[in-house]
Amino acid sequence: MNIYDIAKKSGVSIATISRVINGGKNVSKKTYDKVLAVIEEEGYTPNVFARGLGLNTMETIGILVSDVADPYYAQMISYLTTKLHNLGLNVLLGCTGNSLENKNRELQMLLDKRVDAIFLAGSSQQELRGNQAIKSAAKKIPVIMVNGRINAPGIINVASNDQEAIYSSVFKLHNSGFSKPLYVFNTYTYSAHQKMAGFKKACSELGKQKAFLRENMLQLPNTLEEMSAAILKLIDADKEFDCVIGSEDMLAIAAQKALKERDLKMPVIGYNNSILAKVSSPTLTSIDNRLEELCSKAVKLFHETTTGSPSSTYVTLDCQLIERDSFRTENNTK
Amino acid sequence: MNIYDIAKKSGVSIATISRVINGGKNVSKKTYDKVLAVIEEEGYTPNVFARGLGLNTMETIGILVSDVADPYYAQMISYLTTKLHNLGLNVLLGCTGNSLENKNRELQMLLDKRVDAIFLAGSSQQELRGNQAIKSAAKKIPVIMVNGRINAPGIINVASNDQEAIYSSVFKLHNSGFSKPLYVFNTYTYSAHQKMAGFKKACSELGKQKAFLRENMLQLPNTLEEMSAAILKLIDADKEFDCVIGSEDMLAIAAQKALKERDLKMPVIGYNNSILAKVSSPTLTSIDNRLEELCSKAVKLFHETTTGSPSSTYVTLDCQLIERDSFRTENNTK
DNA sequence: CTGAAAGCGCTAACAT
DNA sequence: ATGTTAGCGCTTTCAG
């Protein structure tokens, strides 16, 4: 059942059918109704390939993410997909893992499918330098980096202010009497670097020496068990710290588990305010990077590109500390 | 840059270019190399729309899910996407929420995009009866239900044996001395019904009366806080139960939280063996429905449809109890 | 308001 | 081994 069949059944030309399909401008109400009736009756839907061929778009957006199974990214994909869908756009999903080779291959696959734009979910999609493939993609279609930053023409960046968030958390802990923070992290993404920079800056302003940073910034392994084990080792080696900040909720939870195992109690702060923070016990105080707003903004700026140029190409949102049982500023005594 | 440009630059016809693009059968090595060189040089990629128009496929699969933000579904999407990708297929993602209207609309959107098949992620995609839209979609393209069951031509079902899993868990608890289980759930999906049936069957075989079921099967609200509150209420009303089974990890965790709040200790078993189970404390014993195998099987059976008919259209996988701190069968005394 | 016809870029059957 | 050509189904000028 194609446009010719419908034309025949309706007793009009295919041009008129096309007009009806596309809103019905310049079609008499009578013809319009008649054609629509036939379309409904036959359950006809226009062939997107043919349409795509002529228009060079299939109203499809590509999203690249390292791992949808990660609750934080899952939430991001959920927001993006839903919001894009409200614009009538479908989403092609690409899971890249962390190797550059795979990322580039997935990017190319999306490009080959002629998506209208590409969203990069999280700074794990970007390299610390280079990003050639992404930059050259941005020459052809809009590229929107959600929570990362790549400075090149055609790339829209929407990110939370991670550096400031960690920075001020260190101060909040300090002001509550916890002055020897341990910072745990496990990747070296752009975002991870921002967070570390925040930690270092705060420590330095608080008069910590370099030795302190060496001791109190710990890279953790990949599984929850290994993470906890690494922290236990630290505890048992009598390393000095009186509170913990994790670069992601999972790391903070690993710390909570280790502390619990040694019957230790101290403030713990996570990052992302993911579902894990609510589930953990004690419930985890976590830095919320306002993911939904981030996604809304990203989609909005992308949408602006479809009608002109975006009102901004670099947006930063401040984070917010969501206080739960693992640390409350009001309990400001040690 | 299209196939004509490449043909011109290579000094051959577009047919030859097409052959080279599609594997190079019936092309002399010399021409093949020359053409490939030009293609690389120009960074040419065939237009998928034109290709799709002729072949009536764009090598794209649609996946429908109620909510990617749910860690369990996120994991499922992750497996499916990756495995499909290994077959050279791209994934169009549709988030439907739970209203039938939305589900049908999303289904239609995917159908309109001429996907080669549709995967339904989780039984939340199916209604308890009806499913007309899905059944009629299955007349046109393969429909693969992952963890649900719709009995109609063209629909491939791959599901875990939820009924048996709950059934045997009740017995395991019983054999360990816990004979008054509380079952908490919150939806009425197909899968939820299976689980309930398992609970009822076990209870009935253990000689429980109908009154027991009325008291010991509790539907919980939607947020973690509300869930816990509901269970607290039960505890405070002195309802009798000595262990808890949740239809999903989140519900079991809500129970754990409520119990902790009243300083109560009893076995708790969750369902899905999601990341939440590992994060919870005590770590949550959970029923693993072997999601990865489920997804592998689903993709495999779908793949078989591309070359003939699937070796099976209804596969059931047995679940496995992953024992963690919230309940271990070896501690079989009350 | 409506129709005729060109063109979007590719594949595949048919010739050579 | 290579070229010619007829579609695939739609949108969009351009005429009328």
PDB file of C-alpha atoms in Angstrom, chain B residues 23-200:
ATOM      1  CA  GLY B  23      31.323  -6.974  -0.581  1.00  0.00           C
ATOM      2  CA  GLY B  24      33.014  -6.819  -3.942  1.00  0.00           C
ATOM      3  CA  LYS B  25      31.652 -10.000  -5.521  1.00  0.00           C
ATOM      4  CA  ASN B  26      32.197 -10.085  -9.274  1.00  0.00           C
ATOM      5  CA  VAL B  27      34.652  -7.249  -9.298  1.00  0.00           C
ATOM      6  CA  SER B  28      38.268  -7.593 -10.364  1.00  0.00           C
ATOM      7  CA  LYS B  29      40.738  -6.999  -7.615  1.00  0.00           C
ATOM      8  CA  LYS B  30      42.177  -4.132  -9.550  1.00  0.00           C
ATOM      9  CA  THR B  31      38.906  -2.230  -9.914  1.00  0.00           C
ATOM     10  CA  TYR B  32      37.963  -3.105  -6.382  1.00  0.00           C
ATOM     11  CA  ASP B  33      41.103  -1.540  -4.967  1.00  0.00           C
ATOM     12  CA  LYS B  34      40.816   1.513  -7.115  1.00  0.00           C
ATOM     13  CA  VAL B  35      37.208   2.135  -6.154  1.00  0.00           C
ATOM     14  CA  LEU B  36      37.893   1.513  -2.492  1.00  0.00           C
ATOM     15  CA  ALA B  37      40.690   4.039  -2.615  1.00  0.00           C
ATOM     16  CA  VAL B  38      38.367   6.674  -4.029  1.00  0.00           C
ATOM     17  CA  ILE B  39      35.702   5.858  -1.455  1.00  0.00           C
ATOM     18  CA  GLU B  40      38.146   6.241   1.392  1.00  0.00           C
ATOM     19  CA  GLU B  41      39.595   9.371  -0.065  1.00  0.00           C
ATOM     20  CA  GLU B  42      36.199  10.995  -0.349  1.00  0.00           C
ATOM     21  CA  GLY B  43      34.935   9.578   2.940  1.00  0.00           C
ATOM     22  CA  TYR B  44      31.908   8.365   1.083  1.00  0.00           C
ATOM     23  CA  THR B  45      29.182   6.433   2.893  1.00  0.00           C
ATOM     24  CA  PRO B  46      26.192   5.085   1.013  1.00  0.00           C
ATOM     25  CA  ASN B  47      22.913   6.815   1.653  1.00  0.00           C
ATOM     26  CA  VAL B  48      20.899   4.524   3.903  1.00  0.00           C
ATOM     27  CA  PHE B  49      17.618   6.064   2.871  1.00  0.00           C
ATOM     28  CA  ALA B  50      18.128   5.180  -0.763  1.00  0.00           C
ATOM     29  CA  ARG B  51      19.326   1.785   0.258  1.00  0.00           C
ATOM     30  CA  GLY B  52      16.393   1.346   2.589  1.00  0.00           C
ATOM     31  CA  LEU B  53      13.991   2.406  -0.102  1.00  0.00           C
ATOM     32  CA  GLY B  54      15.161  -0.312  -2.432  1.00  0.00           C
ATOM     33  CA  LEU B  55      15.677  -3.033   0.137  1.00  0.00           C
ATOM     34  CA  ASN B  56      12.882  -2.015   2.451  1.00  0.00           C
ATOM     35  CA  THR B  57      15.025  -2.279   5.525  1.00  0.00           C
ATOM     36  CA  MET B  58      17.474  -0.116   7.357  1.00  0.00           C
ATOM     37  CA  GLU B  59      18.843  -2.852   9.606  1.00  0.00           C
ATOM     38  CA  THR B  60      17.199  -1.348  12.590  1.00  0.00           C
ATOM     39  CA  ILE B  61      15.440  -2.992  15.520  1.00  0.00           C
ATOM     40  CA  GLY B  62      12.907  -1.320  17.777  1.00  0.00           C
ATOM     41  CA  ILE B  63      12.922  -1.889  21.518  1.00  0.00           C
ATOM     42  CA  LEU B  64       9.999  -0.874  23.656  1.00  0.00           C
ATOM     43  CA  VAL B  65      10.452  -0.464  27.383  1.00  0.00           C
ATOM     44  CA  SER B  66       8.283   1.166  30.008  1.00  0.00           C
ATOM     45  CA  ASP B  67      11.154   2.900  31.743  1.00  0.00           C
ATOM     46  CA  VAL B  68      14.873   2.711  30.980  1.00  0.00           C
ATOM     47  CA  ALA B  69      15.654   4.417  34.237  1.00  0.00           C
ATOM     48  CA  ASP B  70      14.689   1.249  36.092  1.00  0.00           C
ATOM     49  CA  PRO B  71      17.999  -0.520  36.738  1.00  0.00           C
ATOM     50  CA  TYR B  72      16.621  -3.886  35.745  1.00  0.00           C
ATOM     51  CA  TYR B  73      15.294  -2.689  32.424  1.00  0.00           C
ATOM     52  CA  ALA B  74      18.401  -0.646  31.879  1.00  0.00           C
ATOM     53  CA  GLN B  75      20.442  -3.808  32.181  1.00  0.00           C
ATOM     54  CA  MET B  76      18.120  -5.571  29.780  1.00  0.00           C
ATOM     55  CA  ILE B  77      18.367  -2.804  27.206  1.00  0.00           C
ATOM     56  CA  SER B  78      22.108  -2.840  27.605  1.00  0.00           C
ATOM     57  CA  TYR B  79      22.338  -6.546  26.835  1.00  0.00           C
ATOM     58  CA  LEU B  80      19.904  -6.405  23.955  1.00  0.00           C
ATOM     59  CA  THR B  81      21.459  -3.367  22.363  1.00  0.00           C
ATOM     60  CA  THR B  82      24.937  -4.802  22.550  1.00  0.00           C
ATOM     61  CA  LYS B  83      23.960  -8.208  21.233  1.00  0.00           C
ATOM     62  CA  LEU B  84      21.926  -6.776  18.394  1.00  0.00           C
ATOM     63  CA  HIS B  85      24.726  -4.486  17.557  1.00  0.00           C
ATOM     64  CA  ASN B  86      27.012  -7.471  17.139  1.00  0.00           C
ATOM     65  CA  LEU B  87      24.670  -8.556  14.384  1.00  0.00           C
ATOM     66  CA  GLY B  88      25.171  -5.211  12.687  1.00  0.00           C
ATOM     67  CA  LEU B  89      21.819  -3.915  13.791  1.00  0.00           C
ATOM     68  CA  ASN B  90      21.001  -0.556  15.280  1.00  0.00           C
ATOM     69  CA  VAL B  91      18.457  -0.019  17.996  1.00  0.00           C
ATOM     70  CA  LEU B  92      15.597   2.450  18.052  1.00  0.00           C
ATOM     71  CA  LEU B  93      14.534   2.948  21.633  1.00  0.00           C
ATOM     72  CA  GLY B  94      10.990   3.727  22.710  1.00  0.00           C
ATOM     73  CA  CYS B  95      10.096   4.579  26.309  1.00  0.00           C
ATOM     74  CA  THR B  96       6.422   3.992  26.783  1.00  0.00           C
ATOM     75  CA  GLY B  97       5.507   4.487  30.401  1.00  0.00           C
ATOM     76  CA  ASN B  98       2.625   2.346  31.498  1.00  0.00           C
ATOM     77  CA  SER B  99      -0.422   3.697  29.720  1.00  0.00           C
ATOM     78  CA  LEU B 100      -1.753   1.542  26.952  1.00  0.00           C
ATOM     79  CA  GLU B 101      -2.262   4.599  24.807  1.00  0.00           C
ATOM     80  CA  ASN B 102       1.387   5.515  24.985  1.00  0.00           C
ATOM     81  CA  LYS B 103       2.517   1.979  24.415  1.00  0.00           C
ATOM     82  CA  ASN B 104       0.449   1.779  21.274  1.00  0.00           C
ATOM     83  CA  ARG B 105       1.646   5.124  20.062  1.00  0.00           C
ATOM     84  CA  GLU B 106       5.279   4.193  20.527  1.00  0.00           C
ATOM     85  CA  LEU B 107       4.719   0.871  18.861  1.00  0.00           C
ATOM     86  CA  GLN B 108       3.218   2.648  15.907  1.00  0.00           C
ATOM     87  CA  MET B 109       6.138   5.057  15.731  1.00  0.00           C
ATOM     88  CA  LEU B 110       8.567   2.170  15.496  1.00  0.00           C
ATOM     89  CA  LEU B 111       6.435   0.435  12.932  1.00  0.00           C
ATOM     90  CA  ASP B 112       6.301   3.636  10.902  1.00  0.00           C
ATOM     91  CA  LYS B 113      10.075   3.720  10.946  1.00  0.00           C
ATOM     92  CA  ARG B 114      10.010   0.316   9.321  1.00  0.00           C
ATOM     93  CA  VAL B 115      12.076  -1.476  11.925  1.00  0.00           C
ATOM     94  CA  ASP B 116      12.955  -5.067  11.114  1.00  0.00           C
ATOM     95  CA  ALA B 117      11.662  -6.418  14.400  1.00  0.00           C
ATOM     96  CA  ILE B 118      10.368  -5.292  17.737  1.00  0.00           C
ATOM     97  CA  PHE B 119      11.631  -6.370  21.107  1.00  0.00           C
ATOM     98  CA  LEU B 120       9.322  -5.866  24.054  1.00  0.00           C
ATOM     99  CA  ALA B 121      11.376  -5.425  27.185  1.00  0.00           C
ATOM    100  CA  GLY B 122       9.549  -6.875  30.137  1.00  0.00           C
ATOM    101  CA  SER B 123       6.021  -7.970  30.731  1.00  0.00           C
ATOM    102  CA  SER B 124       5.047  -4.405  31.534  1.00  0.00           C
ATOM    103  CA  GLN B 125       4.799  -4.084  27.768  1.00  0.00           C
ATOM    104  CA  GLN B 126       1.941  -6.502  27.619  1.00  0.00           C
ATOM    105  CA  GLU B 127      -1.626  -6.245  28.838  1.00  0.00           C
ATOM    106  CA  LEU B 128      -3.148  -9.147  30.701  1.00  0.00           C
ATOM    107  CA  ARG B 129      -5.403  -9.643  27.742  1.00  0.00           C
ATOM    108  CA  GLY B 130      -5.952  -8.112  24.351  1.00  0.00           C
ATOM    109  CA  ASN B 131      -2.597  -6.914  23.065  1.00  0.00           C
ATOM    110  CA  GLN B 132      -4.216  -6.341  19.717  1.00  0.00           C
ATOM    111  CA  ALA B 133      -1.703  -3.812  18.482  1.00  0.00           C
ATOM    112  CA  ILE B 134       1.167  -6.130  19.292  1.00  0.00           C
ATOM    113  CA  LYS B 135      -0.461  -9.123  17.715  1.00  0.00           C
ATOM    114  CA  SER B 136      -1.161  -7.271  14.545  1.00  0.00           C
ATOM    115  CA  ALA B 137       2.402  -5.941  14.465  1.00  0.00           C
ATOM    116  CA  ALA B 138       3.570  -9.532  14.696  1.00  0.00           C
ATOM    117  CA  LYS B 139       1.844 -10.246  11.418  1.00  0.00           C
ATOM    118  CA  LYS B 140       4.266  -7.959   9.673  1.00  0.00           C
ATOM    119  CA  ILE B 141       7.557  -8.336  11.498  1.00  0.00           C
ATOM    120  CA  PRO B 142       8.989 -10.554  14.212  1.00  0.00           C
ATOM    121  CA  VAL B 143       8.017  -9.536  17.719  1.00  0.00           C
ATOM    122  CA  ILE B 144      10.142 -10.794  20.563  1.00  0.00           C
ATOM    123  CA  MET B 145       8.778 -10.632  24.072  1.00  0.00           C
ATOM    124  CA  VAL B 146      11.532 -10.674  26.640  1.00  0.00           C
ATOM    125  CA  ASN B 147      10.226 -11.946  29.932  1.00  0.00           C
ATOM    126  CA  GLY B 148       6.548 -12.027  29.252  1.00  0.00           C
ATOM    127  CA  ARG B 149       4.200 -14.112  27.224  1.00  0.00           C
ATOM    128  CA  ILE B 150       1.848 -13.343  24.406  1.00  0.00           C
ATOM    129  CA  ASN B 151       0.569 -16.351  22.616  1.00  0.00           C
ATOM    130  CA  ALA B 152       0.040 -15.399  18.993  1.00  0.00           C
ATOM    131  CA  PRO B 153       1.546 -16.182  15.615  1.00  0.00           C
ATOM    132  CA  GLY B 154       4.828 -14.452  14.941  1.00  0.00           C
ATOM    133  CA  ILE B 155       5.560 -13.684  18.557  1.00  0.00           C
ATOM    134  CA  ILE B 156       8.639 -15.186  20.137  1.00  0.00           C
ATOM    135  CA  ASN B 157       8.525 -15.471  23.902  1.00  0.00           C
ATOM    136  CA  VAL B 158      11.559 -15.806  26.103  1.00  0.00           C
ATOM    137  CA  ALA B 159      10.793 -15.788  29.777  1.00  0.00           C
ATOM    138  CA  SER B 160      12.118 -16.831  33.117  1.00  0.00           C
ATOM    139  CA  ASN B 161      10.129 -19.226  35.210  1.00  0.00           C
ATOM    140  CA  ASP B 162       8.938 -16.690  37.751  1.00  0.00           C
ATOM    141  CA  GLN B 163       6.236 -18.847  39.223  1.00  0.00           C
ATOM    142  CA  GLU B 164       8.592 -21.684  40.035  1.00  0.00           C
ATOM    143  CA  ALA B 165      11.177 -19.284  41.434  1.00  0.00           C
ATOM    144  CA  ILE B 166       8.837 -17.796  44.013  1.00  0.00           C
ATOM    145  CA  TYR B 167       7.296 -21.164  44.729  1.00  0.00           C
ATOM    146  CA  SER B 168      10.602 -22.742  45.600  1.00  0.00           C
ATOM    147  CA  SER B 169      11.754 -19.723  47.568  1.00  0.00           C
ATOM    148  CA  VAL B 170       8.778 -20.084  49.856  1.00  0.00           C
ATOM    149  CA  PHE B 171       9.776 -23.690  50.396  1.00  0.00           C
ATOM    150  CA  LYS B 172      13.391 -22.796  50.995  1.00  0.00           C
ATOM    151  CA  LEU B 173      12.357 -20.342  53.654  1.00  0.00           C
ATOM    152  CA  HIS B 174       9.997 -22.898  55.129  1.00  0.00           C
ATOM    153  CA  ASN B 175      12.701 -25.520  55.284  1.00  0.00           C
ATOM    154  CA  SER B 176      14.914 -23.054  57.075  1.00  0.00           C
ATOM    155  CA  GLY B 177      12.248 -22.565  59.702  1.00  0.00           C
ATOM    156  CA  PHE B 178      10.519 -19.473  58.362  1.00  0.00           C
ATOM    157  CA  SER B 179       6.977 -20.474  57.702  1.00  0.00           C
ATOM    158  CA  LYS B 180       5.062 -17.212  57.662  1.00  0.00           C
ATOM    159  CA  PRO B 181       6.240 -15.381  54.595  1.00  0.00           C
ATOM    160  CA  LEU B 182       5.050 -11.919  53.652  1.00  0.00           C
ATOM    161  CA  TYR B 183       4.885 -11.298  49.919  1.00  0.00           C
ATOM    162  CA  VAL B 184       5.092  -7.698  48.740  1.00  0.00           C
ATOM    163  CA  PHE B 185       4.467  -6.551  45.200  1.00  0.00           C
ATOM    164  CA  ASN B 186       3.253  -3.455  43.441  1.00  0.00           C
ATOM    165  CA  THR B 187       2.175  -4.058  39.884  1.00  0.00           C
ATOM    166  CA  TYR B 188      -0.165  -6.397  38.102  1.00  0.00           C
ATOM    167  CA  THR B 189       1.864  -7.261  35.049  1.00  0.00           C
ATOM    168  CA  TYR B 190       1.909 -10.722  33.568  1.00  0.00           C
ATOM    169  CA  SER B 191       5.140 -11.456  35.345  1.00  0.00           C
ATOM    170  CA  ALA B 192       3.686 -10.180  38.621  1.00  0.00           C
ATOM    171  CA  HIS B 193       0.795 -12.596  38.219  1.00  0.00           C
ATOM    172  CA  GLN B 194       3.180 -15.477  37.674  1.00  0.00           C
ATOM    173  CA  LYS B 195       5.032 -14.650  40.824  1.00  0.00           C
ATOM    174  CA  MET B 196       1.857 -14.359  42.838  1.00  0.00           C
ATOM    175  CA  ALA B 197       0.682 -17.681  41.504  1.00  0.00           C
ATOM    176  CA  GLY B 198       3.908 -19.226  42.720  1.00  0.00           C
ATOM    177  CA  PHE B 199       3.430 -17.745  46.164  1.00  0.00           C
ATOM    178  CA  LYS B 200      -0.152 -18.916  46.386  1.00  0.00           C
TER     179      LYS B 200
END
